[in-house]
Tab-separated table of C-alpha atoms and ligand atoms in Angstrom:
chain	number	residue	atom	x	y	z
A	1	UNK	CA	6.870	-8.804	16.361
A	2	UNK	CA	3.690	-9.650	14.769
A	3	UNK	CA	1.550	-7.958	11.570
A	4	UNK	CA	-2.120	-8.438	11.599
A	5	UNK	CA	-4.315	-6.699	9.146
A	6	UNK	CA	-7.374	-5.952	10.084
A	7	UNK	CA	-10.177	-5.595	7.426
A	8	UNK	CA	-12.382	-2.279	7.335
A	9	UNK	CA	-15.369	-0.890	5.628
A	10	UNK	CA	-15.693	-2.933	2.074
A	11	UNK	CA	-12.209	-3.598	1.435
A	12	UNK	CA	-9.244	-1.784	3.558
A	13	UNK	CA	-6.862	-3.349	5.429
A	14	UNK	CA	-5.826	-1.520	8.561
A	15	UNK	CA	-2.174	-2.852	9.330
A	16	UNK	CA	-1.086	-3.376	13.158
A	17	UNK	CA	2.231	-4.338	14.050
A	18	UNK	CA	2.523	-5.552	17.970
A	19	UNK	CA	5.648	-6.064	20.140
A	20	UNK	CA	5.586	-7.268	24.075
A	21	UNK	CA	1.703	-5.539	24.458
A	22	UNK	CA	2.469	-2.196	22.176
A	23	UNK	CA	1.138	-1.980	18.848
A	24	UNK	CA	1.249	0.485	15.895
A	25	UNK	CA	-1.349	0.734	13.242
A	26	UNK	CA	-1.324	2.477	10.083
A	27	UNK	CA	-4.247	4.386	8.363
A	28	UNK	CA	-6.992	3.700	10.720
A	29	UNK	CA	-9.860	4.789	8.533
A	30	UNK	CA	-12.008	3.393	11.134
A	31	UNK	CA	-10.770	3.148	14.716
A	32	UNK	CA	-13.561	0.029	15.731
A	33	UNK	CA	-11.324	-2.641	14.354
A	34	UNK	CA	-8.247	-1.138	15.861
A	35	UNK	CA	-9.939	-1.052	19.426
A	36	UNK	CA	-11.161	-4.903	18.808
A	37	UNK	CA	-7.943	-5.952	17.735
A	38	UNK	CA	-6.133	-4.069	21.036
A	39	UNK	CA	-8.665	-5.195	23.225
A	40	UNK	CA	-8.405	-8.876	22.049
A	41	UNK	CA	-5.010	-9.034	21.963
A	42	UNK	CA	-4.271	-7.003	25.373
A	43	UNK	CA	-2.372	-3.925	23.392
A	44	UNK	CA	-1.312	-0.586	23.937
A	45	UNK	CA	-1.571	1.765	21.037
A	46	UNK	CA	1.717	3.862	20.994
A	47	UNK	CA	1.395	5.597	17.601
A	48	UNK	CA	-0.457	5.599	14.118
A	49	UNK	CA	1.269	6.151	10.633
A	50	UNK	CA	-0.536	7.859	8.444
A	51	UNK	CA	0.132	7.788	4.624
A	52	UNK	CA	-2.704	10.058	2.807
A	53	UNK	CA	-5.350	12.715	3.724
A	54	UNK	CA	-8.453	10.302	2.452
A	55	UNK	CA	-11.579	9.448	4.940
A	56	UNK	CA	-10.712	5.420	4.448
A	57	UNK	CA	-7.412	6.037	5.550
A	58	UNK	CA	-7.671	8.677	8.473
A	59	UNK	CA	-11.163	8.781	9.763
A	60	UNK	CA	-10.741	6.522	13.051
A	61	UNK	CA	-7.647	8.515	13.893
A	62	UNK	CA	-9.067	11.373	16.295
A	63	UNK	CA	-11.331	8.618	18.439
A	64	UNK	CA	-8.259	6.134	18.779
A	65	UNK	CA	-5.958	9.769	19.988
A	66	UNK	CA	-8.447	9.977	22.362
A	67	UNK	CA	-9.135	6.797	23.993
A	68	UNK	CA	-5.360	5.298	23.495
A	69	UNK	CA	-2.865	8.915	23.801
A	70	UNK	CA	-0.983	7.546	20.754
A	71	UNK	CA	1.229	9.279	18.684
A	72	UNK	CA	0.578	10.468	15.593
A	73	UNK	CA	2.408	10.960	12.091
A	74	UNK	CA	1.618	11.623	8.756
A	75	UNK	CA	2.797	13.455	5.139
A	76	UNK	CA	4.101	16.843	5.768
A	77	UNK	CA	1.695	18.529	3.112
A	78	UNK	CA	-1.517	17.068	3.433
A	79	UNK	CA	-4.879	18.121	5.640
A	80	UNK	CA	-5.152	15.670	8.275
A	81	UNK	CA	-6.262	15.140	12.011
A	82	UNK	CA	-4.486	18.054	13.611
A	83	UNK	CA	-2.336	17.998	16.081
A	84	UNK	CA	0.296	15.090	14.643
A	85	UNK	CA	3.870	15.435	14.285
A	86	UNK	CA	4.222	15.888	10.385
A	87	UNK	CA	6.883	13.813	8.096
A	88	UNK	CA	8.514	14.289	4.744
A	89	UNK	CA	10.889	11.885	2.557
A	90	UNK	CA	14.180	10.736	4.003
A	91	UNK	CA	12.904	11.781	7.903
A	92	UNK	CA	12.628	8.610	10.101
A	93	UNK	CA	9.987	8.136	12.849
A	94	UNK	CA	10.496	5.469	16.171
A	95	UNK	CA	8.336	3.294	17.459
A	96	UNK	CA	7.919	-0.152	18.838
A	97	UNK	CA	12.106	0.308	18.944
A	98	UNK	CA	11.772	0.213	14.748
A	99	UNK	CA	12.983	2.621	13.273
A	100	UNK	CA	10.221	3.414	9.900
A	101	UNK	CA	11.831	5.492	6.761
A	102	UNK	CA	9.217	7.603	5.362
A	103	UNK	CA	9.488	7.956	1.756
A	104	UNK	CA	7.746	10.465	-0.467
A	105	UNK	CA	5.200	8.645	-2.776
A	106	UNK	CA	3.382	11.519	-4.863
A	107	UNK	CA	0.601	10.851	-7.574
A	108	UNK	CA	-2.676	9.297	-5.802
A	109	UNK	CA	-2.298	12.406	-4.015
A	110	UNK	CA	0.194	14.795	-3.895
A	111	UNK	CA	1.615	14.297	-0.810
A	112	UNK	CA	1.254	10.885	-0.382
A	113	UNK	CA	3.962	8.646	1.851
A	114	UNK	CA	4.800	5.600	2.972
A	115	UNK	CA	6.690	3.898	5.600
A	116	UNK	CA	9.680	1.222	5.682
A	117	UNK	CA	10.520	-0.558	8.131
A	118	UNK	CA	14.021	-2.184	8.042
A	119	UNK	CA	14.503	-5.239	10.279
A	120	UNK	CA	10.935	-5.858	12.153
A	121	UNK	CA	12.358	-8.979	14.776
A	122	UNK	CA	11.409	-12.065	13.269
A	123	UNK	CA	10.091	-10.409	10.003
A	124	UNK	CA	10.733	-9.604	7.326
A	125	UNK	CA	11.420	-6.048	5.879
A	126	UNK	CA	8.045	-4.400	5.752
A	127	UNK	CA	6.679	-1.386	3.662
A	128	UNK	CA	3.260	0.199	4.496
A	129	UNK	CA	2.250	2.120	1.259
A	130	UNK	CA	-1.833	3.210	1.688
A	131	UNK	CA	-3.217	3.585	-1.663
A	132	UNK	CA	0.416	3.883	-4.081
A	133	UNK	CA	0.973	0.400	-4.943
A	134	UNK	CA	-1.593	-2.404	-4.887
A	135	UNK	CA	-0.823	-5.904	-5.448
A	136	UNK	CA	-1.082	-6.508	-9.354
A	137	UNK	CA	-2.142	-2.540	-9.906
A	138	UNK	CA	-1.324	0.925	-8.365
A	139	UNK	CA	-3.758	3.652	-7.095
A	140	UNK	CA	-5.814	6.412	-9.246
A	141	UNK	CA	-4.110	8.911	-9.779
A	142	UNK	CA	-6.099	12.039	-8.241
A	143	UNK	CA	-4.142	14.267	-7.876
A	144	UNK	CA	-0.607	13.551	-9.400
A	145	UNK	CA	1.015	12.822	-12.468
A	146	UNK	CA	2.024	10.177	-14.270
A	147	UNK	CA	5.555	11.183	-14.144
A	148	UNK	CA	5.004	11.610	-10.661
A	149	UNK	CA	3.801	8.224	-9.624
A	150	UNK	CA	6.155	6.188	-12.056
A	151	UNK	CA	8.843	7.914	-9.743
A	152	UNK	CA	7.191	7.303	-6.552
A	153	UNK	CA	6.341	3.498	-8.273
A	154	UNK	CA	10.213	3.237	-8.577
A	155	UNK	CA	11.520	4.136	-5.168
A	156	UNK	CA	9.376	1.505	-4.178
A	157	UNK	CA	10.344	-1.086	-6.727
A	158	UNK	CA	14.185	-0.491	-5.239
A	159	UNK	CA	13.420	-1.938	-1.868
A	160	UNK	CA	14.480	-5.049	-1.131
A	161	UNK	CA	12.861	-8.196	-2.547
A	162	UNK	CA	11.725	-9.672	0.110
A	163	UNK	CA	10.326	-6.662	1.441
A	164	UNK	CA	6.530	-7.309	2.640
A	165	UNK	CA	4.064	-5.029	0.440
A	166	UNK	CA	1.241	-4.114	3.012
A	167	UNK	CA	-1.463	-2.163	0.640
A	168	UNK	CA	-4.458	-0.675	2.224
A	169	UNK	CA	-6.659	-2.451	-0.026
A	170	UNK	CA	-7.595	-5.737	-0.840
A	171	UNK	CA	-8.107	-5.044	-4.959
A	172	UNK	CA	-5.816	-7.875	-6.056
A	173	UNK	CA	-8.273	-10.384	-7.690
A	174	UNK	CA	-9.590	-7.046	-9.773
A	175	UNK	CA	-5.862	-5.441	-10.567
A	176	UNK	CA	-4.755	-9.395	-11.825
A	177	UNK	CA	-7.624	-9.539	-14.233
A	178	UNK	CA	-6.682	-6.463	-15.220
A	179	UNK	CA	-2.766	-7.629	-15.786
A	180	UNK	CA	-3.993	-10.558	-17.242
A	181	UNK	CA	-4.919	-8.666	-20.103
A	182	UNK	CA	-1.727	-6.807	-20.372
A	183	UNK	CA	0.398	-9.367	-20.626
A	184	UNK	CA	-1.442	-12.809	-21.482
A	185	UNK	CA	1.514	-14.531	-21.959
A	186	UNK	CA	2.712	-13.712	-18.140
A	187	UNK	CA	3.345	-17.070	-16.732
A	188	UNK	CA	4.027	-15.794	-13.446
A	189	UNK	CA	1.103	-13.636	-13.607
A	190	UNK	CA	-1.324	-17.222	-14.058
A	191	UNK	CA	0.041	-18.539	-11.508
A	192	UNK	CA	-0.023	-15.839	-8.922
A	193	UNK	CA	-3.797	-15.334	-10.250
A	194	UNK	CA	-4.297	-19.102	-9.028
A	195	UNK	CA	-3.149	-18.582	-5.643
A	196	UNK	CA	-5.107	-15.354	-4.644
A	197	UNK	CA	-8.261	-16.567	-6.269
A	198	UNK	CA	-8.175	-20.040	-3.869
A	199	UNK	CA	-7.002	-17.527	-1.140
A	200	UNK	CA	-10.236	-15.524	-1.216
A	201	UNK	CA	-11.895	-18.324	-2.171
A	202	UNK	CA	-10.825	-19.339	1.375
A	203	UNK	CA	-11.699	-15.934	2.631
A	204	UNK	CA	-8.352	-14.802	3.496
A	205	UNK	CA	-6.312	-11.704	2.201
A	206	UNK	CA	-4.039	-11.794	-0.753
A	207	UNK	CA	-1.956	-9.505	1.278
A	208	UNK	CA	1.151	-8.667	2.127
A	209	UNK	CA	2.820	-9.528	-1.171
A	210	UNK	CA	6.116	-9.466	-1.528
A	211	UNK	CA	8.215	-6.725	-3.575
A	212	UNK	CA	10.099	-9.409	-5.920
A	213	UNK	CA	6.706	-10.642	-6.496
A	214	UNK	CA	4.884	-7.606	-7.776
A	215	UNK	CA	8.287	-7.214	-9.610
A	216	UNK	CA	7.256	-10.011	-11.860
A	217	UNK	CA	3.316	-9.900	-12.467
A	218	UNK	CA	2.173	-5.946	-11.705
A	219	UNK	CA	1.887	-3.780	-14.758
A	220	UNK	CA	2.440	-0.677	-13.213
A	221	UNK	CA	5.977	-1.863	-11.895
A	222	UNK	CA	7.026	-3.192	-15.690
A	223	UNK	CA	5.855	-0.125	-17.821
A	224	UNK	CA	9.739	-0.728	-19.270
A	225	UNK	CA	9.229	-4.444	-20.678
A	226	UNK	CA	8.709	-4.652	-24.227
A	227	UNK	CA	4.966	-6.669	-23.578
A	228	UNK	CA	3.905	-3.871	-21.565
A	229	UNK	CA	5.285	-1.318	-23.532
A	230	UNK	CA	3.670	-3.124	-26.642
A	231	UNK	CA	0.133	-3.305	-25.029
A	232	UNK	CA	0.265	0.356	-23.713
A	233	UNK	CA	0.646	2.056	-27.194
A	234	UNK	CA	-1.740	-0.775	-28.511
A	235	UNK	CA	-4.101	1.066	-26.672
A	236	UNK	CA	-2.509	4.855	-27.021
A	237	UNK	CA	0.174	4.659	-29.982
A	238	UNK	CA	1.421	8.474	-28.988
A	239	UNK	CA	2.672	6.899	-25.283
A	240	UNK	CA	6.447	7.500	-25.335
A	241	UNK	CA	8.214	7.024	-22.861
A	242	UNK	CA	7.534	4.672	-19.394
A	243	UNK	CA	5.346	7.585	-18.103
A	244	UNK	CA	3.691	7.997	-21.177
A	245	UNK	CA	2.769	3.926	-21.120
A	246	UNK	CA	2.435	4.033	-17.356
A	247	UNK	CA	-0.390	6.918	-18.104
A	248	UNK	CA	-2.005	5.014	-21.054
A	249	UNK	CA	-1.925	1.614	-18.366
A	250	UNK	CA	-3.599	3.370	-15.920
A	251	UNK	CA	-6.675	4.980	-18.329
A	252	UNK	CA	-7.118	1.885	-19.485
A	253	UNK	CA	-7.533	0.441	-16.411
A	254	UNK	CA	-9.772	3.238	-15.263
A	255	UNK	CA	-12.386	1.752	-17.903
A	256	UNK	CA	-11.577	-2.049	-17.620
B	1	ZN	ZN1	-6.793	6.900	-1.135
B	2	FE	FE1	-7.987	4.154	0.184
């Protein structure tokens, strides 16, 4: 089993996991990369995983049904490339032999999911989550509440450490800076900072982080430690509660 991601337009990642010459991909915003990568690595495309309605993250989708066959799924309430077999929280989609747990993420937009994938041979457990979490931040919130993406934020938080974070986009360097500020004193934070910015340096992705990780040095994930909670009210004093400081987080961020 092998995980490439494939970068599109400015700064997606289109995420293709191949097993003995069949491959899935997941929000093929553009379907070029996808048909390079398949081509180049001799790959049939047996389905694509959808996770929100936006252009970046569906807009290759009806040229790779058409030149591949390959199944489709995506959120349950969301428009999106008819005809595709649609998914809600707690169903379970097949593919490669892998079985992938959808999980309902609302509050980018309101029907937003992702996908978890258990035991991936030879990898570890992997979670494909489109524009919810990001390494070091977590997506605008569009169409959803605050409430509604601290849960969302949670149920991913509970999967397991070592889980594999594959984000859609590559805003890391941009979300640390950002979580830099929030917590200063974040020694885990510096030193993650470090390694992405010689990573990039180096041209390669930041990504897939790792859920214990993002545990330790993303804002959005700690909105109940006392340095995030004390920066949050620094910035709205009537945030209450973790939604209340995970809503003040994220308008700050909006104008950082
Ligand atoms: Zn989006
Ligand atoms: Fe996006």
């Amino acid at each position: 089993m092998k995980l490439l991601a494939l970068p599109a337009f400015s700064d997606n990642y289109l995420w293709l996991l191949h097993d003995k010459g069949r491959a899935v991909v997941v929000d093929p915003g553009q379907a070029q990369p996808v048909l390079d990568a398949l081509q180049r690595e001799q790959l049939q495309l047996d389905a694509i995983l959808i996770t929100h309605h936006h252009a970046d993250h569906v807009g290759g989708v009806q040229t790779l049904r058409e030149l591949t066959g390959a199944r489709v799924y995506g959120p349950a309430s969301e428009p999106m490339p008819e005809p595709l077999t649609r998914l809600r929280g707690g169903e379970t989609l097949s593919a490669l032999g892998l079985d992938f747990e959808v999980i309902d993420v609302p509050g980018h937009t309101a029907g937003h999911v992702a996908y978890f994938c258990r035991a991936p041979a030879e990898l570890e457990p992997l979670l494909f989550c489109g524009d919810t979490l990001f390494s070091g931040g977590c997506g605008r919130l569009f169409e959803g509440t605050p409430a509604q993406m601290l849960a969302s934020l949670d149920a991913l938080a509970a999967l397991p450490g070592n889980t594999q974070v594959c984000c859609a986009h590559e805003y890391t360097l941009s979300n640390l800076k950002f979580a830099r500020a929030v917590e200063p004193d974040n020694a885990d934070l510096q030193r993650y900072s470090a390694r992405c910015e010689s990573l990039r340096a180096a041209g390669l992705p930041t990504l897939p982080s790792r859920m214990s990780l993002e545990l330790q040095i993303n804002p959005f994930l700690r909105t109940r430690q006392a340095a995030v909670i004390a920066a949050a009210q620094r910035v709205d004093p009537s945030a209450q509660d973790p939604a209340g400081h995970l809503a003040a987080l994220r308008q700050w961020k909006n104008q950082f």
